[in-house]
PDB file of N, CA and C in Angstrom:
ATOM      1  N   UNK A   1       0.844  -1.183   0.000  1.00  0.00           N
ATOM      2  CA  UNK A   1       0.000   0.000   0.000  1.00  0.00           C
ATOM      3  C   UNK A   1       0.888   1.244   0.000  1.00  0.00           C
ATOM      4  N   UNK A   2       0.784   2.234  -0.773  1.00  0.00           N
ATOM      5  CA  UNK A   2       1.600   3.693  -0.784  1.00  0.00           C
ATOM      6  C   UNK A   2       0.445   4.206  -0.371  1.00  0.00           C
ATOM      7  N   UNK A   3       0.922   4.939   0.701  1.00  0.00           N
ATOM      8  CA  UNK A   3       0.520   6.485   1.026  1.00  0.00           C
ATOM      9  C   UNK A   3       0.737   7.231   0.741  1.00  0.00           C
ATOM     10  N   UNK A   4      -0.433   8.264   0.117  1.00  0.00           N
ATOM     11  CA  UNK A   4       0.501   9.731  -0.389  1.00  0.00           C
ATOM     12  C   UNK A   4       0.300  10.699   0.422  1.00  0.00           C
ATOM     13  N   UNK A   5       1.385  11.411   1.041  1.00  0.00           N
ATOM     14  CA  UNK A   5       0.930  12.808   1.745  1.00  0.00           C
ATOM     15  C   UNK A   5       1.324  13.900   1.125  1.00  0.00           C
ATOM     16  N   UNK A   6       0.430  15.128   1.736  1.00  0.00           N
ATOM     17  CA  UNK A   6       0.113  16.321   0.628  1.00  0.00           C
ATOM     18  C   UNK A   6       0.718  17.188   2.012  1.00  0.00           C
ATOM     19  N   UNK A   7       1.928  18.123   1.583  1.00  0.00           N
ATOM     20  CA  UNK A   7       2.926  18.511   2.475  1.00  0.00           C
ATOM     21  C   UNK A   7       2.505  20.365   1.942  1.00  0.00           C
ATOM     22  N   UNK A   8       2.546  20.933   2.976  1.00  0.00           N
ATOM     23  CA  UNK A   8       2.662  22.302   2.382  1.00  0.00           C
ATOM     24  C   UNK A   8       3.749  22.677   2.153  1.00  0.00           C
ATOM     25  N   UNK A   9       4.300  24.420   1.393  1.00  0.00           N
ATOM     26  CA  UNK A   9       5.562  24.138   0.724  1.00  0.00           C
ATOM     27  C   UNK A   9       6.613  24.792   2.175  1.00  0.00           C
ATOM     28  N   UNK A  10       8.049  24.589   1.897  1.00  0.00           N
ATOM     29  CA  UNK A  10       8.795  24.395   2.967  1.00  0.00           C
ATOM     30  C   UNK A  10       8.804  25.853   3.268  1.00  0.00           C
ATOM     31  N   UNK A  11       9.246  26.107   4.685  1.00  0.00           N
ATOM     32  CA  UNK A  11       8.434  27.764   5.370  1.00  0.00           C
ATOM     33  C   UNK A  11       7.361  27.436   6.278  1.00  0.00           C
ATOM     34  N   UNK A  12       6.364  26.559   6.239  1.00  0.00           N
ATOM     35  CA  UNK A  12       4.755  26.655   7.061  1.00  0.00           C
ATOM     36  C   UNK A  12       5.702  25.457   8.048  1.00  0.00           C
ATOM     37  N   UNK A  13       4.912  25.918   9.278  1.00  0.00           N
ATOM     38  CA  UNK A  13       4.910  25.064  10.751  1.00  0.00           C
ATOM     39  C   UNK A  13       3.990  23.795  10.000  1.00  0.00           C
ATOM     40  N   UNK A  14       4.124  22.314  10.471  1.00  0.00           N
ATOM     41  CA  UNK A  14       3.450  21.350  10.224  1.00  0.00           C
ATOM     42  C   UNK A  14       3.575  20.255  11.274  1.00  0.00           C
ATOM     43  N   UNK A  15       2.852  19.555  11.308  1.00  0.00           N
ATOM     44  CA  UNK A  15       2.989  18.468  12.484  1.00  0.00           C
ATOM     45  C   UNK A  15       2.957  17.278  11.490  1.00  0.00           C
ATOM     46  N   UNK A  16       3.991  16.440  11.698  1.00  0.00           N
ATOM     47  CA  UNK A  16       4.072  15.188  11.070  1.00  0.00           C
ATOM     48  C   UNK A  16       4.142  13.899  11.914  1.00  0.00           C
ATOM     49  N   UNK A  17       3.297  12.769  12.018  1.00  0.00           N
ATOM     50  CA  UNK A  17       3.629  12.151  13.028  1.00  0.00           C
ATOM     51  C   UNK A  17       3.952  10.740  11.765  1.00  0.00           C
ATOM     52  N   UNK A  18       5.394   9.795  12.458  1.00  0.00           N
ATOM     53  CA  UNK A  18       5.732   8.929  11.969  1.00  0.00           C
ATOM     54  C   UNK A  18       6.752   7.979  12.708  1.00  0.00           C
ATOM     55  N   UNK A  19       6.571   6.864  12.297  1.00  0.00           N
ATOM     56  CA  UNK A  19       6.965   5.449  13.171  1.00  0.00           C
ATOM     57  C   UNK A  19       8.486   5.447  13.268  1.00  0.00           C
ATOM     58  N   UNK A  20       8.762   5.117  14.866  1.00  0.00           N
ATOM     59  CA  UNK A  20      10.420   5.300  14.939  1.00  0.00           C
ATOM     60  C   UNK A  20      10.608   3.429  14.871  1.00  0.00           C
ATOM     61  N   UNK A  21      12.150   3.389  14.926  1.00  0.00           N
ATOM     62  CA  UNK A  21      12.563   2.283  14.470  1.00  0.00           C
ATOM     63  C   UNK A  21      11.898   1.122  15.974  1.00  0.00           C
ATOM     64  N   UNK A  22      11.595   1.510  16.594  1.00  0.00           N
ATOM     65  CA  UNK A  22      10.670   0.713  17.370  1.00  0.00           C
ATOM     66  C   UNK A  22       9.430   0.159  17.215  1.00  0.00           C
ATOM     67  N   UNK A  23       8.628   0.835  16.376  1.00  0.00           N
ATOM     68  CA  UNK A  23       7.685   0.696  16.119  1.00  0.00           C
ATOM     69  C   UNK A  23       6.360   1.873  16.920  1.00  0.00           C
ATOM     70  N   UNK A  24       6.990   2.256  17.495  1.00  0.00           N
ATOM     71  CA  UNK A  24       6.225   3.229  18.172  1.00  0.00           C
ATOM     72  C   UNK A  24       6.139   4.588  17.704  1.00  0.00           C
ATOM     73  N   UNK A  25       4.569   5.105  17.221  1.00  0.00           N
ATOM     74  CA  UNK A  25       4.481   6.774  16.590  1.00  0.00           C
ATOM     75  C   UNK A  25       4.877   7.961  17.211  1.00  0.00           C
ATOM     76  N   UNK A  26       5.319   8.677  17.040  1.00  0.00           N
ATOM     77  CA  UNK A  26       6.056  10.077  17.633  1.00  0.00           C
ATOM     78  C   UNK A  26       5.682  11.209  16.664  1.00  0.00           C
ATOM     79  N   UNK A  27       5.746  12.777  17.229  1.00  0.00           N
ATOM     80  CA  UNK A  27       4.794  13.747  16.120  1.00  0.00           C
ATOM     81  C   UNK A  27       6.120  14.588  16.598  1.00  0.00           C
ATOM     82  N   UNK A  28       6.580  15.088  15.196  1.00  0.00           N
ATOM     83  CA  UNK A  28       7.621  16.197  15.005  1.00  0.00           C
ATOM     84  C   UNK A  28       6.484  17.753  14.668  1.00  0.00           C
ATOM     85  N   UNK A  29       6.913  18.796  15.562  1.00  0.00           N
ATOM     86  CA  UNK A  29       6.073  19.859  15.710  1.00  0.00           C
ATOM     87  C   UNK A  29       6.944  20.799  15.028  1.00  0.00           C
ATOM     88  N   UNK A  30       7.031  21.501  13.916  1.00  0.00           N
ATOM     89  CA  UNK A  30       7.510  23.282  13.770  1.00  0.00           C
ATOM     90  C   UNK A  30       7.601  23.181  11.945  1.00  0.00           C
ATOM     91  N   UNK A  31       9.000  23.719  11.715  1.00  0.00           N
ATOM     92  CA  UNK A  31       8.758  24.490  10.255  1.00  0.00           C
ATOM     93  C   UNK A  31       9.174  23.793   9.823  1.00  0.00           C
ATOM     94  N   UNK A  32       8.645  23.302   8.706  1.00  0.00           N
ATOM     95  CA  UNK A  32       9.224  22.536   7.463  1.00  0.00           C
ATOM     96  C   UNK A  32      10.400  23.234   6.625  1.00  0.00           C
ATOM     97  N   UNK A  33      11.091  22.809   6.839  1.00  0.00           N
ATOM     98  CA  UNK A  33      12.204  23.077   5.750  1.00  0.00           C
ATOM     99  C   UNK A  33      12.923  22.567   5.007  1.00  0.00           C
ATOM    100  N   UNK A  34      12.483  21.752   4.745  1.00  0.00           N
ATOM    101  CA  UNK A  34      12.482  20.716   3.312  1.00  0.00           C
ATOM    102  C   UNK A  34      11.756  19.487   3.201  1.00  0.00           C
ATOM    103  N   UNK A  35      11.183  18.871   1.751  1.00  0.00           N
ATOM    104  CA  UNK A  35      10.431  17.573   1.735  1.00  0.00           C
ATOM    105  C   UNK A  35      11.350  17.055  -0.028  1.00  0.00           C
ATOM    106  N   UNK A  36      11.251  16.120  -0.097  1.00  0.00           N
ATOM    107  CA  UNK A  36      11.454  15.482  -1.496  1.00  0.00           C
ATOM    108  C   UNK A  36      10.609  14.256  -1.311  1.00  0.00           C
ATOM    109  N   UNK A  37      11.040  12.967  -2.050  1.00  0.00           N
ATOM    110  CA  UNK A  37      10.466  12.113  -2.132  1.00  0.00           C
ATOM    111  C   UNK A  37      10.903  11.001  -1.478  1.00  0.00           C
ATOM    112  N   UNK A  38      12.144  11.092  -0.562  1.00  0.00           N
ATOM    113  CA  UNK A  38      12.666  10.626   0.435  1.00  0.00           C
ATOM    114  C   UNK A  38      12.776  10.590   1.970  1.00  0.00           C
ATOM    115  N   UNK A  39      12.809  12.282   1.941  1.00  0.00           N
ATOM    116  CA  UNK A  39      12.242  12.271   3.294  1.00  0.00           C
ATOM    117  C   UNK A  39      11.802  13.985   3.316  1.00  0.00           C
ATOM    118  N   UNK A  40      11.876  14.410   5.024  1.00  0.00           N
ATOM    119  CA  UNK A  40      11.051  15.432   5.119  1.00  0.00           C
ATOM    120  C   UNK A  40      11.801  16.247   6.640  1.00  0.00           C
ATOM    121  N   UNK A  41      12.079  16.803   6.476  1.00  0.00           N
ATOM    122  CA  UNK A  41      13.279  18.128   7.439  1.00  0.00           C
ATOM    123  C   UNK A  41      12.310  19.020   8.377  1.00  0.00           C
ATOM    124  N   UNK A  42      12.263  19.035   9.366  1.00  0.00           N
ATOM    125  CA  UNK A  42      11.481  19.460  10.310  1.00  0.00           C
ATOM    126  C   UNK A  42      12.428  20.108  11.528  1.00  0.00           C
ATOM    127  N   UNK A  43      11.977  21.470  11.418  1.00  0.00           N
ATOM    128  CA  UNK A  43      13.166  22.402  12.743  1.00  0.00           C
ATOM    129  C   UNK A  43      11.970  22.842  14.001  1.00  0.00           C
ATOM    130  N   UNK A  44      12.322  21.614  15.108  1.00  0.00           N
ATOM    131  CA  UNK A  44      11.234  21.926  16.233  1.00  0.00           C
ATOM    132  C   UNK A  44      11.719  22.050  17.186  1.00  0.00           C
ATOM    133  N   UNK A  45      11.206  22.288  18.702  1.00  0.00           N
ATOM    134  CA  UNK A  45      11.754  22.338  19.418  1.00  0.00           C
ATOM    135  C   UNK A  45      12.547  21.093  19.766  1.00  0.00           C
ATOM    136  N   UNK A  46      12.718  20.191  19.509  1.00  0.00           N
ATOM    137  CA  UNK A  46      13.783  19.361  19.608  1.00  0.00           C
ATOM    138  C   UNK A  46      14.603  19.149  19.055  1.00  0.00           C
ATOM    139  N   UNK A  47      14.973  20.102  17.763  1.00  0.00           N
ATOM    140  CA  UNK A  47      16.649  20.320  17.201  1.00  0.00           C
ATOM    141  C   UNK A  47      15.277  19.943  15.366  1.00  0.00           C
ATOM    142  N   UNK A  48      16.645  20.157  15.055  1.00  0.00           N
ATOM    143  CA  UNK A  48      15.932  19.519  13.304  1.00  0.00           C
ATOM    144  C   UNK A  48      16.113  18.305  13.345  1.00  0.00           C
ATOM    145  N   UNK A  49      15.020  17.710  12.370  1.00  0.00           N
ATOM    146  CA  UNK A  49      14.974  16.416  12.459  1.00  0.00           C
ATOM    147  C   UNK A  49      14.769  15.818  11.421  1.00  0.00           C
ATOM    148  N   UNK A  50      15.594  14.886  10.904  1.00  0.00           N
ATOM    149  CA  UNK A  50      14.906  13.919   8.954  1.00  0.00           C
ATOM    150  C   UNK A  50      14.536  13.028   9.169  1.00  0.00           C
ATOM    151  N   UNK A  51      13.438  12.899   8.309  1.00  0.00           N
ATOM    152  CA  UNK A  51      12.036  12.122   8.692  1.00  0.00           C
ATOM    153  C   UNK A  51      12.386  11.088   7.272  1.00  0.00           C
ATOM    154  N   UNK A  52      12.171  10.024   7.496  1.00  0.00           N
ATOM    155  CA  UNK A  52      12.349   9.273   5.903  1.00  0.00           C
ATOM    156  C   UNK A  52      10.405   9.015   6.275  1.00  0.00           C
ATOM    157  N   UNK A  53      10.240   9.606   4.341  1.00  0.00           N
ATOM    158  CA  UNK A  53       9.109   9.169   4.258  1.00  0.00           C
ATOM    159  C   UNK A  53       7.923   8.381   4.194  1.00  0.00           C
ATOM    160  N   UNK A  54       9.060   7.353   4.007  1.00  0.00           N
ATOM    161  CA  UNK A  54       8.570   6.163   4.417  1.00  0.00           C
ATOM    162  C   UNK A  54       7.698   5.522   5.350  1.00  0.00           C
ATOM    163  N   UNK A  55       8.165   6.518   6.535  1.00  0.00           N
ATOM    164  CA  UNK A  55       7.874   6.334   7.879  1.00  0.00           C
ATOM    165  C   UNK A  55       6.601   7.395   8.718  1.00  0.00           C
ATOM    166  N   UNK A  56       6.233   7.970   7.533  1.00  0.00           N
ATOM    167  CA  UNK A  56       4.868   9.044   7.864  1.00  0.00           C
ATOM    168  C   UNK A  56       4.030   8.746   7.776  1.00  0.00           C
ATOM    169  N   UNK A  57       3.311   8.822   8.732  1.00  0.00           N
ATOM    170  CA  UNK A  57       2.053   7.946   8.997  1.00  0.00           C
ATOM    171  C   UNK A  57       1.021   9.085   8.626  1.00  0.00           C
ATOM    172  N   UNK A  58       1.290  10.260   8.838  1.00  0.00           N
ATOM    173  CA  UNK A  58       0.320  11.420   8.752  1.00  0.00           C
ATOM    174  C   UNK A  58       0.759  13.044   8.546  1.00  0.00           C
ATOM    175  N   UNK A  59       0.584  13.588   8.235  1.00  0.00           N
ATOM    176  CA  UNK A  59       0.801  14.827   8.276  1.00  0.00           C
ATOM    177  C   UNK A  59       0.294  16.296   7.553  1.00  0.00           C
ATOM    178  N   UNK A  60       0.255  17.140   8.073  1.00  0.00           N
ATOM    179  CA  UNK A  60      -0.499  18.590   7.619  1.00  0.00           C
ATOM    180  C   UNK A  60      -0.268  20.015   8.353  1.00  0.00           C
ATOM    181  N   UNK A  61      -0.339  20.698   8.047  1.00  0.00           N
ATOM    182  CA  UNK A  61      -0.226  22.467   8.183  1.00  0.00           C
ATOM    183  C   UNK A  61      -1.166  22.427   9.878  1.00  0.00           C
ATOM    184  N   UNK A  62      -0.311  23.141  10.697  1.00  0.00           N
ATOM    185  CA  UNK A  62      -0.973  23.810  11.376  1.00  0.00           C
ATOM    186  C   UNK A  62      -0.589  25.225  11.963  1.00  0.00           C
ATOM    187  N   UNK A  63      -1.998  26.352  12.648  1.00  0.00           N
ATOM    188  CA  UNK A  63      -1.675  27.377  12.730  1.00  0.00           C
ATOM    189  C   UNK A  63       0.143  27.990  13.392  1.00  0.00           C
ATOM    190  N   UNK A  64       0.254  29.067  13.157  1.00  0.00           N
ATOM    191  CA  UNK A  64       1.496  29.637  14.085  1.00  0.00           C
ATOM    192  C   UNK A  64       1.065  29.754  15.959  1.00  0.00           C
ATOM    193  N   UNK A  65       1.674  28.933  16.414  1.00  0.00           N
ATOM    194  CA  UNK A  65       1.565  29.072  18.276  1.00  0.00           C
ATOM    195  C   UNK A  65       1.082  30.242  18.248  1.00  0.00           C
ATOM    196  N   UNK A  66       0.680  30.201  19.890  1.00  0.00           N
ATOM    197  CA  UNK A  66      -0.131  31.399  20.400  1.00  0.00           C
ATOM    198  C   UNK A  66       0.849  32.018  20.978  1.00  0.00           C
ATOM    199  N   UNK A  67       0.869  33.385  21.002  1.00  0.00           N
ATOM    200  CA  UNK A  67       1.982  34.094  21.779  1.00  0.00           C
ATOM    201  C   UNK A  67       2.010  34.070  22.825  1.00  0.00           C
ATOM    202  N   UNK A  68       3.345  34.378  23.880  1.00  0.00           N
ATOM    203  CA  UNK A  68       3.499  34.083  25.136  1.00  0.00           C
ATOM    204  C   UNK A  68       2.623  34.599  26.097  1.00  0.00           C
ATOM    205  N   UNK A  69       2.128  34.084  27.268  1.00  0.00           N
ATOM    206  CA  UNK A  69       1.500  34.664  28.193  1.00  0.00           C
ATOM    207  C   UNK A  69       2.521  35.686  28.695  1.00  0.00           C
ATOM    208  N   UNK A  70       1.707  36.849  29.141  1.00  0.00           N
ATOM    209  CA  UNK A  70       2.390  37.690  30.204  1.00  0.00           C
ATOM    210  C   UNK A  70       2.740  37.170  31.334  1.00  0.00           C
ATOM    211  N   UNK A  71       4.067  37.534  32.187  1.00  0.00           N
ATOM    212  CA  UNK A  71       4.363  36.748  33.175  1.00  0.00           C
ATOM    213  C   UNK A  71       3.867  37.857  34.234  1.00  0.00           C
ATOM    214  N   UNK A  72       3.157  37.280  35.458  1.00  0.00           N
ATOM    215  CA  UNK A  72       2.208  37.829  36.335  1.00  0.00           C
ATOM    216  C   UNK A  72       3.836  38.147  37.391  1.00  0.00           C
ATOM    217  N   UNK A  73       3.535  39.143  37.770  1.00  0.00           N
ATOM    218  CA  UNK A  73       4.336  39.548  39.262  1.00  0.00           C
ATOM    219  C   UNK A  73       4.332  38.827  40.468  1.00  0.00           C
ATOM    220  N   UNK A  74       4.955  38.371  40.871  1.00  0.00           N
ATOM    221  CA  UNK A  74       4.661  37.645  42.658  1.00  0.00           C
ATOM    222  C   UNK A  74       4.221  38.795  43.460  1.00  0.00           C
ATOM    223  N   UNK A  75       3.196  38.219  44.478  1.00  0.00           N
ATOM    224  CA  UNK A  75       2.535  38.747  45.421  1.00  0.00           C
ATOM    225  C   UNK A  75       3.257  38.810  46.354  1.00  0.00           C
TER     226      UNK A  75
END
């Protein structure tokens, strides 16, 4: 069975979730910055990361984070 996923172009935040060599799913969160037909480059808070495509179980565009809360003063 091929899966095809439909990637927005590199620049947009995306969440991709795909199977590590364990077998267990994990979701890479931030900006895409690169896809081909091999794999797929993701800069999140956990460093950049290459995704072989193989291994994408899912993925799509989501909004830009919400901006920081104000930090409240101690009482």
């Amino acid at each position: 069975m091929v899966r095809r996923i439909t990637l927005p172009p590199p620049g947009r935040r995306v969440v991709v979730r795909y199977l590590l060599p364990s077998g267990q799913a994990t979701d890479a969160l931030g900006m895409l910055l690169s896809a081909d037909s091999a794999t797929l480059v993701v800069d999140g808070k956990r460093g950049v990361e290459t995704i072989a495509v193989a291994d994408v179980l899912a993925a799509k565009e989501v909004p830009p984070p919400p901006p920081p809360r104000p930090r409240q003063a101690a009482t």
